[in-house]
Short mmCIF file of C-alpha atoms in Angstrom, two decimals:
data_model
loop_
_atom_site.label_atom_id
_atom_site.label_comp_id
_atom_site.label_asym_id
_atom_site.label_seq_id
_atom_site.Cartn_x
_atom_site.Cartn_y
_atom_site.Cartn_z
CA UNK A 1 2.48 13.33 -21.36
CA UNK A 2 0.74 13.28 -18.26
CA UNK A 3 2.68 15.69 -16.24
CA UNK A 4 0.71 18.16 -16.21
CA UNK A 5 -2.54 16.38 -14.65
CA UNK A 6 0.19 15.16 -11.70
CA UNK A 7 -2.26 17.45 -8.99
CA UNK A 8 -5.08 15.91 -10.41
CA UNK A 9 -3.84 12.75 -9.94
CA UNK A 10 -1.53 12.44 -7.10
CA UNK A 11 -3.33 15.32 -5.06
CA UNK A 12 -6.52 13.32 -4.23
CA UNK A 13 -4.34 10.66 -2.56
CA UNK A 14 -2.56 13.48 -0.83
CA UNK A 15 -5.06 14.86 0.96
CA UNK A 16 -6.32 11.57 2.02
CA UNK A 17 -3.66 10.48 3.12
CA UNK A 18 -2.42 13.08 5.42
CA UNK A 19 -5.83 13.20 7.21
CA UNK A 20 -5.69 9.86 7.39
CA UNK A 21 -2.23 9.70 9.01
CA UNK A 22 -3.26 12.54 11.38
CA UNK A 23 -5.91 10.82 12.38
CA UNK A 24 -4.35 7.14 12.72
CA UNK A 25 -2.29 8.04 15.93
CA UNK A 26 -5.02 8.91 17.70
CA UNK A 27 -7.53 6.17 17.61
CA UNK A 28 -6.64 4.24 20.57
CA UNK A 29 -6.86 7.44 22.74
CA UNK A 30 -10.52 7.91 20.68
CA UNK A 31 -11.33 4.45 21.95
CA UNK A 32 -9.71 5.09 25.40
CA UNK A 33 -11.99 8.17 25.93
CA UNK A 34 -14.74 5.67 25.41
CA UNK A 35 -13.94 3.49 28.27
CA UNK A 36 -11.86 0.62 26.00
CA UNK A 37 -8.88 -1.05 27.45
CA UNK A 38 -5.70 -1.51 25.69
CA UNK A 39 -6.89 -4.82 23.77
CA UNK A 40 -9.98 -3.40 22.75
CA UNK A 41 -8.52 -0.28 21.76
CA UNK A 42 -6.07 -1.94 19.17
CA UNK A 43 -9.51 -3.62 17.68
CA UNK A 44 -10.54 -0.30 17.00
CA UNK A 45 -7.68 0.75 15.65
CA UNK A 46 -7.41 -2.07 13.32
CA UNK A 47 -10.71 -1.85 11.98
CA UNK A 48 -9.12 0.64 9.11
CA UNK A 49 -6.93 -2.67 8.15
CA UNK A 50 -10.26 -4.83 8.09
CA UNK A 51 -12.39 -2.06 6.04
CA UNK A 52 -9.51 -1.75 3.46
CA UNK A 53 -9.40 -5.71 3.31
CA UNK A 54 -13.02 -5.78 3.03
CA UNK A 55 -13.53 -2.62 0.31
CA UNK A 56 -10.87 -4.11 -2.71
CA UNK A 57 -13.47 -5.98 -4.44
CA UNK A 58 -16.33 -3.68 -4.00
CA UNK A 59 -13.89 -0.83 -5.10
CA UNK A 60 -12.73 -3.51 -7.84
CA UNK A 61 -16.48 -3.37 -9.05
CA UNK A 62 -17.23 -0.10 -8.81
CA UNK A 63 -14.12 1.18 -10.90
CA UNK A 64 -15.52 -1.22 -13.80
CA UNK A 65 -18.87 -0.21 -13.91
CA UNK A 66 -19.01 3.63 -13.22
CA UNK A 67 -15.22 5.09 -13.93
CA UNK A 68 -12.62 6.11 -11.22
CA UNK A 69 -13.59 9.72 -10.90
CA UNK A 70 -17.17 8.84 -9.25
CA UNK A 71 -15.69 6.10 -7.58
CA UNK A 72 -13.51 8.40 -6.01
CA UNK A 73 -15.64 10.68 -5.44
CA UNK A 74 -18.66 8.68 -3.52
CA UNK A 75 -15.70 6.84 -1.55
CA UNK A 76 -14.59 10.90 -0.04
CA UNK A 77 -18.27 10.77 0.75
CA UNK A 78 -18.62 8.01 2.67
CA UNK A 79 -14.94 8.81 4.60
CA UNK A 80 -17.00 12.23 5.48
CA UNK A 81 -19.32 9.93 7.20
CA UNK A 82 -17.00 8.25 8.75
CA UNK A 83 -15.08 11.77 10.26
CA UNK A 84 -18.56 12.61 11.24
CA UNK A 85 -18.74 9.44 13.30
CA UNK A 86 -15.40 9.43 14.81
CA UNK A 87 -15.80 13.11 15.88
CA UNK A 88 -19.70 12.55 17.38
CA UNK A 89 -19.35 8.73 18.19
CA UNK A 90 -21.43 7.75 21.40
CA UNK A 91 -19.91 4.52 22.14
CA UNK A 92 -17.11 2.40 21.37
CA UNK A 93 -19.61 0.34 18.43
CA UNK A 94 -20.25 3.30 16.61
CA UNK A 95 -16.34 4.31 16.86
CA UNK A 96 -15.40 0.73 15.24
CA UNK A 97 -17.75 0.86 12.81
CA UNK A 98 -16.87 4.90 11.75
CA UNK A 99 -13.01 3.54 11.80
CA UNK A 100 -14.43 0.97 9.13
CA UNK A 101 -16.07 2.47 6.98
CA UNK A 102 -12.74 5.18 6.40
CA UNK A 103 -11.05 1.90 5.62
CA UNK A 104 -13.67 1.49 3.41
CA UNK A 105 -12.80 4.79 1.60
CA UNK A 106 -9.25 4.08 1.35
CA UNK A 107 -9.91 1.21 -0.65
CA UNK A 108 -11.52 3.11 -3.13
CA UNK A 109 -9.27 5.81 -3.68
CA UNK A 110 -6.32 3.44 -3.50
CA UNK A 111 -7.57 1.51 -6.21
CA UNK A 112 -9.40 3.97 -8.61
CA UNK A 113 -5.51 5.49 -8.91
CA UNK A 114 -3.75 2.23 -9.15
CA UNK A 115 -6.48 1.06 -11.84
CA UNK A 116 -5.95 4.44 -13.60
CA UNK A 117 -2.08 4.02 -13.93
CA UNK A 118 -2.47 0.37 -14.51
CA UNK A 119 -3.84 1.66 -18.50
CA UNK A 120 -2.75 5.15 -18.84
CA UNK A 121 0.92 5.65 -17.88
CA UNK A 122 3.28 3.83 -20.27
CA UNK A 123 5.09 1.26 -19.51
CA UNK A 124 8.88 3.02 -19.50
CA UNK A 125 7.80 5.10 -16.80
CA UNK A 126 5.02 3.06 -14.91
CA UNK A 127 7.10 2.08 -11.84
CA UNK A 128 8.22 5.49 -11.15
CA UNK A 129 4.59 6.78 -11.66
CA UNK A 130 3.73 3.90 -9.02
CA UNK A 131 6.40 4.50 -6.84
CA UNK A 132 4.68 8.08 -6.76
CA UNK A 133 1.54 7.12 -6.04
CA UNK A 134 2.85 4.71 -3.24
CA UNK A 135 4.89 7.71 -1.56
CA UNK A 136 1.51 10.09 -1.80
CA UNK A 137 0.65 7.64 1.09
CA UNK A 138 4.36 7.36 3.07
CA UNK A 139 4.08 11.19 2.62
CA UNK A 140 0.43 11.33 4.90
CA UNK A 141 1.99 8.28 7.60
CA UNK A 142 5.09 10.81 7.55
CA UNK A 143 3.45 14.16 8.14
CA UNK A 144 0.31 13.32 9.03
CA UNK A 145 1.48 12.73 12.94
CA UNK A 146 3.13 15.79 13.18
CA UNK A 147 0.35 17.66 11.84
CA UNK A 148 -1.94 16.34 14.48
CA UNK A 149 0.68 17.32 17.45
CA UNK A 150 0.25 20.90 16.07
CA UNK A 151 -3.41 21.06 15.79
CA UNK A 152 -3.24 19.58 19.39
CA UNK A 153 -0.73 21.99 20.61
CA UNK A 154 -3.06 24.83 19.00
CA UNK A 155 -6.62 23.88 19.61
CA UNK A 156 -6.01 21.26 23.02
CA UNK A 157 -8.50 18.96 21.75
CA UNK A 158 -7.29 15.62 19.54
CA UNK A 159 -10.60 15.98 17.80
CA UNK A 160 -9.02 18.74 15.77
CA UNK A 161 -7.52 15.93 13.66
CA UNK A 162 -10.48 14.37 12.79
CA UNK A 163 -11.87 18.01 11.71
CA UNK A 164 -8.22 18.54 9.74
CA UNK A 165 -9.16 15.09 8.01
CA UNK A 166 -12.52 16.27 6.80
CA UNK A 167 -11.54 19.27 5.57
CA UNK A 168 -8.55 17.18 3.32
CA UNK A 169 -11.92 14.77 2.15
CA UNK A 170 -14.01 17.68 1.40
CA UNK A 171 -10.68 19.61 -0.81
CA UNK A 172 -9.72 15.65 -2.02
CA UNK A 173 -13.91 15.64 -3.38
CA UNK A 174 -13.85 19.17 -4.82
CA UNK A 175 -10.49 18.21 -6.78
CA UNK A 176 -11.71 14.96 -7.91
CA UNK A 177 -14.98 16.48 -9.33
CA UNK A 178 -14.13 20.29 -10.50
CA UNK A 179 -10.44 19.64 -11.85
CA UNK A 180 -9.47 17.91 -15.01
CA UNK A 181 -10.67 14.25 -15.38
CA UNK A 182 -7.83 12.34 -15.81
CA UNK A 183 -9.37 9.06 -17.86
CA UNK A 184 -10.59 11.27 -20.53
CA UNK A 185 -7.31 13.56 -21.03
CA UNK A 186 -5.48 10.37 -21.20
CA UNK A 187 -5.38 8.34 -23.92
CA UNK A 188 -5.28 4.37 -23.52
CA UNK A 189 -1.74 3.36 -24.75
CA UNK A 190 -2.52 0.66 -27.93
CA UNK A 191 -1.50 -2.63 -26.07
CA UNK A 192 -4.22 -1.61 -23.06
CA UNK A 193 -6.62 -0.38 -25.89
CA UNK A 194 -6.88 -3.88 -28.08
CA UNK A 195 -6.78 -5.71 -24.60
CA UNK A 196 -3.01 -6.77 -24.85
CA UNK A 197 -3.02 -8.57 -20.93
CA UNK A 198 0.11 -10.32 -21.21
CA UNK A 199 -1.37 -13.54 -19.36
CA UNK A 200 -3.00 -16.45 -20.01
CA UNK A 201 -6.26 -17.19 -18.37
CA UNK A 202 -5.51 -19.19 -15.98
CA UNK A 203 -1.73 -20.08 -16.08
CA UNK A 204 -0.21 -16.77 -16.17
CA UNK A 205 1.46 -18.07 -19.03
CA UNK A 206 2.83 -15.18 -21.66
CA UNK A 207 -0.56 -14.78 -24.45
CA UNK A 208 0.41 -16.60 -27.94
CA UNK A 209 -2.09 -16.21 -31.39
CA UNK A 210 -4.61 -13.55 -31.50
CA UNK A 211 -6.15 -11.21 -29.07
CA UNK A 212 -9.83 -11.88 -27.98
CA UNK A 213 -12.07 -9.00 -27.77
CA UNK A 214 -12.07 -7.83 -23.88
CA UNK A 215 -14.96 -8.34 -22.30
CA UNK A 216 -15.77 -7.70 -18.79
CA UNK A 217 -15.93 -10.96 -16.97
CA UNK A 218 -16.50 -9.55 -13.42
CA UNK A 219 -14.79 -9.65 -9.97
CA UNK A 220 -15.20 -13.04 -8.77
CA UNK A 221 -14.91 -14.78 -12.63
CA UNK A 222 -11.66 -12.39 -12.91
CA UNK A 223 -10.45 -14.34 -9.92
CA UNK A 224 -11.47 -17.58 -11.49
CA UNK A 225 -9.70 -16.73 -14.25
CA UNK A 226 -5.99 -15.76 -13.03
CA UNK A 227 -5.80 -18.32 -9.77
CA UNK A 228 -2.25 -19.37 -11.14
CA UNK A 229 -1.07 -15.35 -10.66
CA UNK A 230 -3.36 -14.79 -7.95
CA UNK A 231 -1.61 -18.23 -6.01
CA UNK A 232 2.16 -17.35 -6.88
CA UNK A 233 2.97 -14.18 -7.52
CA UNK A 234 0.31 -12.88 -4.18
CA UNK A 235 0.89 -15.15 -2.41
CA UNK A 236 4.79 -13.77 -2.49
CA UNK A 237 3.28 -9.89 -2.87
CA UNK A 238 1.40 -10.97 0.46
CA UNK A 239 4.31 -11.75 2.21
CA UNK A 240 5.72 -8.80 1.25
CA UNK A 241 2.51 -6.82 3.20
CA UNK A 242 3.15 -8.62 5.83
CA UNK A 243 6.82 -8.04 6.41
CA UNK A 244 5.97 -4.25 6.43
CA UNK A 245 3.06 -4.62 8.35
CA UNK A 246 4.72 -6.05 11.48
CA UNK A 247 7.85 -3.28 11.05
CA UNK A 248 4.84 -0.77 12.61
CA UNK A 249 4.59 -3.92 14.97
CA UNK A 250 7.79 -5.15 16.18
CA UNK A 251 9.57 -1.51 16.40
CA UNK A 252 7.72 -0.28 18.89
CA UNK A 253 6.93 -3.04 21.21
CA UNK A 254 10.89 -3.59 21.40
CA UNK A 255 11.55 -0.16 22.38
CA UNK A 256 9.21 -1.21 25.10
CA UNK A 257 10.78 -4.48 25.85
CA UNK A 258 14.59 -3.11 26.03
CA UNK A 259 13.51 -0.32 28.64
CA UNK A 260 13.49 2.52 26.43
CA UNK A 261 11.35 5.80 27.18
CA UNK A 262 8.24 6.48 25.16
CA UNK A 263 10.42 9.46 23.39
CA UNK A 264 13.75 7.11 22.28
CA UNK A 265 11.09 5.10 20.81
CA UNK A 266 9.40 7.50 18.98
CA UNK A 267 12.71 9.12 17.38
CA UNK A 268 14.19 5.62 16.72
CA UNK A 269 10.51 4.99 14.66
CA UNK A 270 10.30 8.60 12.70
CA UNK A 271 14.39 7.77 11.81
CA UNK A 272 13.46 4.49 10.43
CA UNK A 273 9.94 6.35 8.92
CA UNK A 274 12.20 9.29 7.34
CA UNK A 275 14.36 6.84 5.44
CA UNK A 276 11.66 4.88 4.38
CA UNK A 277 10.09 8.36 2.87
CA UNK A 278 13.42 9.22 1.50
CA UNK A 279 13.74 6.29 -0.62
CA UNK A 280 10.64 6.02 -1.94
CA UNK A 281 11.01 7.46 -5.88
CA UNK A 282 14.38 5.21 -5.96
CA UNK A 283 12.43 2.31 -6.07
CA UNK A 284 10.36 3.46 -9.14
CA UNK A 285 14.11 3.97 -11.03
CA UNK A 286 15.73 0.95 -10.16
CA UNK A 287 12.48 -1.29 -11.74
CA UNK A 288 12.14 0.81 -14.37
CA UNK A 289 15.88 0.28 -15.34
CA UNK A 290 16.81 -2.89 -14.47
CA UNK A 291 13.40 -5.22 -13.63
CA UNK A 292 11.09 -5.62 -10.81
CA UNK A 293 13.04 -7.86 -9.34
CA UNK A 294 15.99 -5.52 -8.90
CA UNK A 295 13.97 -3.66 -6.29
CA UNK A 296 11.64 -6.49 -4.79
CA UNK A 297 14.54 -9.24 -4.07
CA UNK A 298 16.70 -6.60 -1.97
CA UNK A 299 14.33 -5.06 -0.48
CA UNK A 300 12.83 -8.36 1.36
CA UNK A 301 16.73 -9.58 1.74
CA UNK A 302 17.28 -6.73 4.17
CA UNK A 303 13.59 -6.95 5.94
CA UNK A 304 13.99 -10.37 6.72
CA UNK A 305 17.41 -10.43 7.95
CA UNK A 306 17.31 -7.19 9.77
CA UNK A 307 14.07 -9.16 11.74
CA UNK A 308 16.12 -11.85 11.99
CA UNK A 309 19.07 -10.07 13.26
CA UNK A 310 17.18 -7.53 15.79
CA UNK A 311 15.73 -11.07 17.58
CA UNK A 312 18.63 -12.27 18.87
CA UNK A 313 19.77 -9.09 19.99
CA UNK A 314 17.18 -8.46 22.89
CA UNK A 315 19.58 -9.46 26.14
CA UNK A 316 23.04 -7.94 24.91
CA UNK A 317 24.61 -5.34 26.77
CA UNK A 318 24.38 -2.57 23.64
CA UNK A 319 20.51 -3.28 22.64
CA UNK A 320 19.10 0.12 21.95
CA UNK A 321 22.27 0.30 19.79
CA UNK A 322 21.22 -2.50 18.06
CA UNK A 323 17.76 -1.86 17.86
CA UNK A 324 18.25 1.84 16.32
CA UNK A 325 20.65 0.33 13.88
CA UNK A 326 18.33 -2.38 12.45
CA UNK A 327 15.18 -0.21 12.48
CA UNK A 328 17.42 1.81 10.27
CA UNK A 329 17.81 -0.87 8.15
CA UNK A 330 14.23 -2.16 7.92
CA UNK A 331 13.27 1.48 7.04
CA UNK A 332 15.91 1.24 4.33
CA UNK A 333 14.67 -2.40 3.09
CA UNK A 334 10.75 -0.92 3.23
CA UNK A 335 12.16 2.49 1.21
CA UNK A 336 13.22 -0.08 -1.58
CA UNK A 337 9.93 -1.34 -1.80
CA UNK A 338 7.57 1.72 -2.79
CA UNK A 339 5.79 0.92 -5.21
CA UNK A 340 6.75 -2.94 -5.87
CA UNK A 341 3.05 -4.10 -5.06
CA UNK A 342 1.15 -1.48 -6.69
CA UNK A 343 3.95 -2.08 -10.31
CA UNK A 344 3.69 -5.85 -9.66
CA UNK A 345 -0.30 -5.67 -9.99
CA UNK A 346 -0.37 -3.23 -12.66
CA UNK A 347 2.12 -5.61 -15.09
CA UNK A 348 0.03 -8.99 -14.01
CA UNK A 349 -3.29 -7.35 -14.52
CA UNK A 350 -5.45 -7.40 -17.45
CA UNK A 351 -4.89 -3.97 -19.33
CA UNK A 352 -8.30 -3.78 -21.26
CA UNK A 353 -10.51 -3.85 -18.16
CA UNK A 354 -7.84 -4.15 -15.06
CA UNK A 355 -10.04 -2.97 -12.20
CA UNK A 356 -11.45 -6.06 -11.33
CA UNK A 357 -8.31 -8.01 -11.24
CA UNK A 358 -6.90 -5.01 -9.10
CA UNK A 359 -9.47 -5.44 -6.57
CA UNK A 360 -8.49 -9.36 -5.70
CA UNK A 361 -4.65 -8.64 -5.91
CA UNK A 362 -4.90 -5.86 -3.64
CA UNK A 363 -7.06 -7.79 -1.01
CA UNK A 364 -4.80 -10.76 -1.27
CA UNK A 365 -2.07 -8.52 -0.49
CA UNK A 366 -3.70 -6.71 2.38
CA UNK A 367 -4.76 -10.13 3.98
CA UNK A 368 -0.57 -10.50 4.40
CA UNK A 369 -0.37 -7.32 5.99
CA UNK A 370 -3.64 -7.74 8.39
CA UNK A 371 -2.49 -11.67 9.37
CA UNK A 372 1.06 -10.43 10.50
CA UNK A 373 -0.02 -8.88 13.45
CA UNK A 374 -2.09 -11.33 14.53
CA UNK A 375 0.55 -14.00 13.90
CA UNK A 376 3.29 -11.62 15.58
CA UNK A 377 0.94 -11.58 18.99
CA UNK A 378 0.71 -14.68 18.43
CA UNK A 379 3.95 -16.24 18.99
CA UNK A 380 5.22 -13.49 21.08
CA UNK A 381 2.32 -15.22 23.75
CA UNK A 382 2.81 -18.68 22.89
CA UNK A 383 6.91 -18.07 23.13
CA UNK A 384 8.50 -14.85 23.20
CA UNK A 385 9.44 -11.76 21.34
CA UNK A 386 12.78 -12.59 19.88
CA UNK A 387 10.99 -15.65 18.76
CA UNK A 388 7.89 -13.83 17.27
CA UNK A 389 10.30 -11.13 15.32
CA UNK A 390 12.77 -13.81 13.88
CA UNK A 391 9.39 -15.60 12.65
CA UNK A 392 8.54 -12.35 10.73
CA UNK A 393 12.41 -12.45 9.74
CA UNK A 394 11.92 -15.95 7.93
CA UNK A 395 8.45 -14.84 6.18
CA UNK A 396 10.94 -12.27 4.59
CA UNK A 397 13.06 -14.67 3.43
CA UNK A 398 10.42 -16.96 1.86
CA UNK A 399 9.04 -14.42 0.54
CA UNK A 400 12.39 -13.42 -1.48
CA UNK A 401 12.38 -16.82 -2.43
CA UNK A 402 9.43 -16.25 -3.73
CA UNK A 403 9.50 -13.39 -5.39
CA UNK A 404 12.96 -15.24 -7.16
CA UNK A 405 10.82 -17.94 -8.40
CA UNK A 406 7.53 -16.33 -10.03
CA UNK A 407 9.05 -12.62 -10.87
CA UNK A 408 10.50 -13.97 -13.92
CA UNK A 409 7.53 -16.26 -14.65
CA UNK A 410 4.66 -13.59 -14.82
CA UNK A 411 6.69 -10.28 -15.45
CA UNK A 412 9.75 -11.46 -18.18
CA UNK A 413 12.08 -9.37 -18.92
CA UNK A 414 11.10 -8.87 -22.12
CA UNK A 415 8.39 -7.21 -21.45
CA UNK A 416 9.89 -3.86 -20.51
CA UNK A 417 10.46 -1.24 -22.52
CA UNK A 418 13.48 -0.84 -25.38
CA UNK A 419 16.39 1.22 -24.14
CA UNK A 420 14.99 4.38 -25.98
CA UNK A 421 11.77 4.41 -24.31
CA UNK A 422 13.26 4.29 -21.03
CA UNK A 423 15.27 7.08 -21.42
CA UNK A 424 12.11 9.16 -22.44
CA UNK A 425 12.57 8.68 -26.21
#
């Protein structure tokens, strides 16, 4: 068992993240000190998005060739950078490209754990173990915020966070390199070790005959190689992204549109944050138990009908009622989906060498959540709001569609584990 190794292996991602989400807040006030306006200071901010997008493969690569541990380790490294140059940065250039290279970071340290419980945690408990690793990081967008109000509150200066972020690096390093190396306490489980990827090349079809002896083919021949996957099943696990990244979207700017005050909103978006935390390890259970599906097909139902619902309540008389309601309900449907990406990738991946594969699904995926936005301020110029957040309501809904269509295709039933094993046996 690997239970005892959990702060070895969650606690990296723990620290990270709640630097990171005390930091997160802040950068459009970092950029606003700096002289940006409001549209420049949301390109700042979403640098982080772009440097995640842009560090998958390179993490992808680096996993492969030199281990998780070091790749975790140089990517805390480089994130110190990055704190150095938010907390000394000149000008609004250097601020962007600090902002980046964290993103940078994240990819690595996202990946090096999703790679690691891609081949070491067995498959009657690798949801849950996912579902773990994907609240380490609803844990730091929970608490992270409130940590920086009290370091503000103490010190007066919202630099404080970016100090509270290096020390969580420099702590996230130490653990990473002193404690207990997880890949060699670990032992690969047999299907992983004889290079058991339950896909075809390039089909995604379920492997028949004999096993060829893994080889590593590479990041951009991996992607070569599973297109069919890569072109279904992401292309669904993208719209997914994308349907959670416009909730951080769409719930504040209509707070803003109804009338509400700057508080309301911010109560009405840590409600809808809490639940979303809360539900978190019930996602792991339900796909564990009864198939990915079970947790991916509700949990885009409600997303896309609560957006589709919330935008045609914008001119009734009882609005804010309506709004707090459905935010409710989008943190419930968002809850319901810990984990579902990070499982998905894991079951679709190759286990013998899985890093590289890991590295395209998880940039395909964060391409869905970094086009939302755009295509949210998109429509909400070209027509309105309500039309803009019922858009994002119909993604959702293709998306389930989706997810209907190719779930059974590349992750059967039949895979999952026997009754006994599930029950810890």
């Amino acid at each position: 068992m690997i239970r005892h190794l959990a702060p070895v292996i969650y606690g990296p991602t723990v620290l990270f993240a709640l630097g990171e989400g005390a930091v997160i807040p802040l950068l459009p006030i970092f950029a606003a000190h700096l002289g940006a306006d409001v549209p420049t200071a949301a390109l700042v901010a979403s640098a982080l998005v772009v440097g995640q997008l842009c560090g998958n493969i390179p993490a992808g690569w680096a996993v492969a060739r030199i281990g998780e541990r070091i790749t975790m380790a140089i990517g805390g490294a480089v994130a110190l950078l990055g704190v150095a140059g938010l907390a000394l940065a000149p000008n609004l250039l250097v601020l962007t490209i600090s902002v980046f290279v964290i993103g940078l970071s994240a990819a690595a340290f996202g990946l090096a754990r999703h790679s690691f419980m891609t081949t070491r945690v067995p498959l009657a408990f690798r949801a849950r173990a996912l579902s773990l690793l994907g609240g380490t990081f609803r844990l730091g967008m929970f608490v992270g915020p409130f940590i920086a109000a009290l370091l503000i509150g103490i010190f007066g200066d919202e630099h404080a966070t970016v100090w509270f972020f290096g020390v969580c690096l420099v702590a996230a390093v130490l653990l990473v390199l002193l404690g207990p190396d997880p890949e060699l306490e670990v032992t690969v489980p047999r299907a992983a070790a004889h290079g058991d990827s339950r896909l075809a090349e390039d089909s995604g079809e379920p492997v028949t005959g004999a096993i060829p002896t893994p080889e590593r083919a590479g990041v951009f021949r991996t992607m070569w190689r599973y297109r069919g996957v890569l072109a279904r099943l992401g292309v669904a696990a993208a719209s997914l992204s994308a349907v959670r990244s416009a909730r951080q979207v769409v719930l504040p700017l209509w707070g803003v549109s109804i009338g509400l005050d700057a508080q309301t909103i911010a109560l009405v978006v840590g409600v809808s944050g809490a639940i979303d935390f809360a539900l978190f390890y019930a996602s792991g259970q339900v796909m564990d138990r009864f198939g990915r599906l079970w947790a991916a097909l509700p949990a885009m139902i409600l997303m896309g009908v609560g957006f589709l619902a919330l935008s045609f309540t914008h001119d009734l008389p009882q609005a804010a009622m309506w709004y707090a309601l459905f935010a409710a309900v989008l943190g419930v449907g968002n809850g319901l989906s810990s984990g579902i990406l990070l499982t998905l990738g894991a079951d679709v991946a190759p286990q013998d060498d899985p890093a590289p594969f890991l590295g395209s699904w998880r940039t395909l995926t964060d391409a869905g959540g970094a086009i939302a936005p755009l295509l949210f301020s998109g429509l909400s110029a070209a027509f309105s709001l309500s039309v803009a957040t019922g858009a994002i309501g119909v993604v959702g809904l293709l998306g389930a569609a989706a997810f209907v269509k190719w779930v059974p295709r590349f992750v059967p039933r039949a895979a999952g584990a026997t009754r006994a094993e599930r029950r810890g046996l």
